[in-house]
XYZ file of C-alpha atoms in Angstrom:
351
model
C -48.439 182.616 -116.030
C -49.834 184.108 -112.825
C -53.205 182.531 -113.616
C -51.598 179.118 -113.971
C -49.605 179.541 -110.753
C -52.860 180.353 -108.957
C -54.353 177.194 -110.435
C -51.375 175.041 -109.385
C -49.300 176.938 -106.768
C -45.702 175.703 -106.310
C -46.296 175.132 -102.580
C -49.366 173.022 -103.317
C -47.449 170.924 -105.872
C -44.640 170.248 -103.383
C -47.049 169.373 -100.566
C -49.086 167.061 -102.794
C -45.898 165.379 -104.047
C -44.948 164.600 -100.422
C -48.477 163.450 -99.594
C -48.609 161.001 -102.519
C -45.092 159.690 -101.838
C -43.626 161.058 -105.080
C -40.805 163.021 -103.409
C -40.030 160.263 -100.897
C -39.550 157.742 -103.682
C -37.772 160.101 -106.098
C -35.465 162.233 -103.936
C -33.878 163.988 -106.906
C -37.132 164.872 -108.626
C -38.568 168.365 -108.503
C -42.382 168.084 -108.573
C -42.771 171.565 -110.070
C -40.499 170.787 -113.025
C -42.023 167.402 -113.710
C -45.600 168.772 -113.438
C -45.093 171.605 -115.921
C -42.874 169.645 -118.302
C -45.527 166.925 -118.527
C -48.651 169.076 -118.680
C -47.336 171.936 -120.807
C -44.910 169.894 -122.902
C -47.560 167.294 -123.685
C -50.041 169.837 -124.964
C -48.225 172.884 -126.318
C -45.346 171.038 -127.979
C -47.502 168.020 -128.834
C -45.030 165.598 -127.273
C -46.373 162.054 -127.415
C -43.380 159.936 -126.356
C -41.514 159.466 -123.102
C -38.286 160.497 -124.849
C -39.786 163.818 -125.967
C -41.205 164.489 -122.495
C -37.787 163.647 -121.019
C -36.184 166.321 -123.198
C -38.728 168.850 -121.939
C -37.992 167.947 -118.323
C -34.255 168.319 -118.925
C -34.805 171.720 -120.546
C -36.983 172.937 -117.642
C -34.848 171.501 -114.826
C -31.417 171.828 -116.515
C -30.735 168.288 -115.338
C -29.577 165.448 -117.603
C -31.202 162.070 -117.007
C -30.556 158.629 -118.423
C -33.395 157.063 -120.409
C -33.875 154.336 -117.810
C -33.936 156.845 -114.953
C -36.690 158.827 -116.695
C -38.717 155.754 -117.612
C -38.716 154.469 -114.038
C -40.090 157.779 -112.792
C -43.485 156.718 -114.137
C -44.519 155.059 -110.894
C -47.806 154.565 -108.995
C -46.754 157.563 -106.898
C -46.499 159.757 -110.002
C -49.911 158.521 -111.161
C -51.397 159.376 -107.743
C -49.767 162.833 -107.886
C -51.147 163.556 -111.381
C -54.615 162.335 -110.363
C -54.600 164.732 -107.401
C -53.571 167.538 -109.749
C -56.580 166.792 -111.961
C -58.856 166.878 -108.903
C -57.336 170.236 -107.920
C -57.843 171.627 -111.423
C -61.442 170.454 -111.583
C -62.342 171.841 -108.153
C -60.597 175.160 -108.789
C -62.360 175.611 -112.128
C -65.720 174.876 -110.522
C -65.218 177.668 -107.957
C -64.408 180.320 -110.525
C -67.077 182.388 -112.277
C -67.879 180.646 -115.531
C -70.680 180.696 -118.016
C -74.145 181.592 -116.769
C -77.254 179.621 -117.635
C -80.001 181.233 -119.668
C -82.960 182.882 -117.960
C -85.102 179.798 -118.604
C -82.563 177.682 -116.718
C -82.012 180.181 -113.908
C -83.896 178.024 -111.330
C -81.089 175.448 -111.638
C -77.499 175.705 -110.426
C -75.882 173.852 -113.296
C -76.388 171.533 -116.242
C -74.196 168.425 -116.015
C -73.438 165.815 -118.652
C -72.242 162.298 -117.813
C -70.589 160.076 -120.411
C -67.509 157.974 -121.065
C -65.056 157.200 -123.843
C -62.951 154.107 -124.489
C -59.179 153.951 -124.971
C -57.912 150.770 -126.639
C -54.853 149.238 -124.983
C -52.280 146.534 -125.664
C -53.670 143.010 -125.313
C -51.102 142.286 -122.557
C -53.255 144.455 -120.270
C -56.431 142.378 -120.727
C -56.316 141.104 -117.138
C -55.976 144.602 -115.698
C -58.443 146.389 -117.999
C -60.591 143.743 -119.745
C -62.541 144.835 -122.816
C -66.243 144.277 -123.510
C -67.713 141.572 -125.758
C -64.432 140.733 -127.429
C -63.843 137.426 -129.193
C -60.126 137.751 -128.691
C -57.895 138.951 -125.888
C -58.274 142.720 -125.740
C -58.009 145.553 -123.245
C -59.513 148.973 -122.835
C -59.849 151.813 -120.322
C -63.169 153.585 -119.860
C -62.616 157.273 -119.058
C -65.762 158.442 -117.282
C -66.325 162.198 -117.251
C -68.938 164.400 -115.612
C -68.740 167.806 -117.283
C -70.286 171.106 -116.196
C -71.915 173.647 -118.497
C -71.238 176.467 -116.036
C -67.584 175.568 -115.418
C -67.113 174.806 -119.138
C -65.078 171.687 -118.395
C -64.802 168.435 -116.426
C -66.332 168.288 -112.964
C -65.098 164.782 -112.172
C -63.006 162.164 -113.966
C -62.562 158.464 -113.159
C -60.965 155.459 -114.862
C -62.564 152.014 -115.154
C -61.983 148.872 -117.171
C -63.930 148.887 -120.429
C -66.239 146.064 -119.294
C -67.525 148.135 -116.344
C -71.213 148.852 -116.774
C -71.866 152.576 -117.300
C -74.368 152.586 -114.451
C -71.603 151.617 -111.997
C -69.600 154.701 -112.982
C -72.311 157.104 -111.767
C -73.060 157.546 -108.074
C -76.047 159.741 -107.269
C -75.996 161.695 -104.018
C -76.752 165.109 -102.485
C -74.408 166.752 -105.025
C -77.180 166.523 -107.650
C -79.534 168.879 -105.760
C -80.886 171.715 -107.977
C -78.782 170.503 -110.922
C -79.873 168.955 -114.223
C -78.100 165.794 -115.354
C -78.209 164.895 -119.053
C -77.600 161.168 -119.493
C -77.642 158.796 -122.443
C -79.206 155.342 -122.736
C -76.166 153.683 -121.149
C -77.416 155.050 -117.822
C -81.099 154.356 -118.450
C -82.484 152.890 -115.254
C -85.546 153.951 -113.290
C -83.614 153.392 -110.046
C -81.161 156.128 -111.088
C -83.949 158.493 -112.163
C -85.697 157.971 -108.818
C -82.499 158.566 -106.803
C -81.908 161.815 -108.700
C -85.454 162.900 -107.887
C -85.154 161.880 -104.215
C -81.929 163.901 -103.881
C -83.578 167.070 -105.200
C -81.999 166.889 -108.641
C -83.306 166.823 -112.190
C -82.523 164.751 -115.257
C -83.276 164.436 -118.962
C -82.785 161.162 -120.824
C -83.843 159.664 -124.119
C -86.556 157.041 -123.662
C -85.602 153.464 -124.483
C -87.245 152.195 -127.657
C -88.876 149.259 -125.861
C -90.071 151.278 -122.850
C -93.838 151.197 -122.383
C -94.817 153.466 -119.472
C -98.443 153.946 -118.411
C -99.858 157.417 -119.182
C -101.533 159.006 -116.155
C -102.382 162.483 -117.381
C -101.597 165.002 -120.100
C -99.874 168.367 -119.679
C -100.959 169.798 -123.017
C -104.455 169.862 -124.537
C -104.610 169.355 -128.302
C -107.239 170.898 -130.514
C -109.407 168.904 -132.872
C -110.179 165.216 -132.763
C -106.968 164.049 -131.103
C -107.047 160.663 -129.379
C -107.245 160.535 -125.595
C -103.990 158.978 -124.372
C -104.823 158.869 -120.671
C -105.072 155.433 -119.098
C -103.106 153.798 -121.933
C -99.586 152.507 -122.409
C -97.278 154.545 -124.627
C -96.687 151.854 -127.262
C -100.445 151.447 -127.712
C -100.924 155.091 -128.744
C -97.598 156.099 -130.280
C -98.293 154.605 -133.712
C -101.612 156.490 -133.978
C -100.380 159.900 -132.817
C -100.811 162.790 -135.237
C -99.909 165.691 -132.964
C -96.554 167.472 -133.166
C -95.924 167.314 -129.420
C -96.893 164.867 -126.696
C -96.400 166.037 -123.108
C -97.700 163.597 -120.478
C -97.209 162.264 -116.971
C -96.347 158.558 -116.897
C -95.974 155.850 -114.275
C -93.275 153.165 -114.368
C -92.640 150.067 -112.284
C -89.156 148.952 -111.292
C -87.150 147.027 -108.708
C -85.316 148.924 -106.011
C -81.712 147.995 -105.253
C -81.462 144.648 -103.480
C -81.241 144.943 -99.688
C -80.154 141.843 -97.761
C -80.714 139.799 -100.866
C -84.282 141.015 -101.413
C -85.587 143.355 -104.095
C -88.504 145.656 -103.422
C -90.958 146.441 -106.222
C -91.774 150.132 -106.545
C -93.310 152.660 -108.932
C -92.605 156.290 -109.761
C -94.024 159.082 -111.904
C -92.049 160.993 -114.501
C -92.746 163.390 -117.321
C -92.581 162.064 -120.884
C -92.083 164.373 -123.849
C -92.356 163.335 -127.505
C -91.360 165.724 -130.298
C -92.161 164.730 -133.890
C -89.186 164.978 -136.243
C -90.361 165.504 -139.808
C -87.004 164.709 -141.413
C -86.861 161.300 -139.744
C -90.650 160.785 -139.764
C -90.677 159.649 -136.157
C -90.961 160.906 -132.590
C -87.969 161.728 -130.408
C -88.943 160.723 -126.882
C -87.505 162.029 -123.624
C -88.143 161.230 -119.969
C -87.520 163.847 -117.273
C -88.715 165.162 -113.923
C -88.545 168.844 -114.932
C -92.047 170.236 -114.643
C -93.933 171.877 -117.571
C -93.938 175.133 -115.582
C -90.129 175.249 -115.825
C -89.512 174.047 -119.385
C -91.707 173.606 -122.438
C -91.467 170.262 -124.324
C -89.405 171.816 -127.126
C -87.025 173.277 -124.538
C -86.534 169.831 -122.988
C -85.512 168.465 -126.399
C -83.129 171.374 -127.066
C -81.616 171.004 -123.601
C -80.855 167.339 -124.226
C -79.074 168.399 -127.394
C -76.458 170.054 -125.140
C -75.044 166.557 -124.622
C -73.079 167.296 -127.770
C -70.760 169.352 -125.553
C -69.244 166.269 -123.944
C -68.734 164.721 -127.379
C -66.730 167.832 -128.301
C -64.706 167.441 -125.094
C -63.854 163.820 -125.934
C -63.014 164.808 -129.498
C -60.657 167.499 -128.194
C -58.965 165.037 -125.822
C -58.411 162.552 -128.640
C -57.620 164.812 -131.598
C -55.538 167.459 -129.831
C -54.100 165.566 -126.867
C -53.963 162.012 -128.286
C -55.889 160.514 -125.390
C -56.567 157.414 -127.474
C -52.950 156.928 -128.591
C -50.942 155.390 -125.747
C -48.225 153.239 -127.392
C -47.123 151.238 -124.349
C -48.118 148.219 -122.281
C -46.868 149.714 -118.999
C -49.931 150.329 -116.745
C -48.311 153.235 -114.881
C -47.330 155.001 -118.099
C -50.844 154.533 -119.491
C -52.541 155.980 -116.419
C -50.030 158.828 -116.271
C -50.626 159.698 -119.940
C -54.391 159.748 -119.448
C -54.168 162.095 -116.448
C -51.610 164.266 -118.287
C -53.976 164.636 -121.267
C -56.818 165.725 -118.967
C -54.502 168.128 -117.117
C -53.471 169.650 -120.446
C -57.138 170.130 -121.342
C -57.843 171.880 -118.017
C -54.822 174.156 -118.402
C -55.592 174.989 -122.034
C -59.143 176.017 -121.112
C -57.780 178.118 -118.267
C -55.473 179.899 -120.694
């Protein structure tokens, strides 16, 4: 219990409740009771309804509430309070000693994974959270998560409507310096790769199937009568490759972000790694800016496989904390339930 009180001190909870307007709006509410009844009750006792959470609050606070009084406590102020609690939990976890990277990854500060998951909502919420490519009225929330290998949990969490492009959920800045970001094809854009590189960060991504970068040089010499791939486009040589591993420097052309309505054409160099998979009889291709001196081609492929960790995180949120089961059309209740599920995850990992 002392560990949890250090994570969310009573004084901090009261101050944050005042700051977000929760106490001002709900004079009778005790932010400490409502925080622990929601976060602990939701996870440990697997409470999934407002009525069950109400009973937990009454047990903690020894205060009897009417159903309507409890329901109307799910306000924008409560949502803001819970969101700030998630931010606190994420930042606190990041400061604590966590897992250490292997010796091969010691030059980097952390390995980060960016991804998102979709929560289906009642069709009445289609105007607030419109879905993507739906033939009928539908709604969905995209929960975007940046998770840390070192902290063993979320590093940032944000909510968007389902139809928000993945690229718009990721903002690259100085925070990426000396860190590796593992991203899937939803974030595949040379602008993003270049911004990561310009900010002193690193990335690994799968290569798009239709990508055709120009090969500048090779990082690995093959024995025998292997074809010379330099000065050729990838798609022109890929079908004739016989080697197990391809490790080359490539050049790509792309448009910079529009400035004053004008786009500037630019080019950049990246490293391309292709590992032949015998079971699938095809190459797995990756693009990165991690140099061959830091990681071998096979290590790049294994590192990208760590993306499975965020899939496990989403699975835990949905299977254990019912993140994808929000039986209501009330926007405030939905947002509150999402933040409560993430809080429960943070607390469970702390325990």
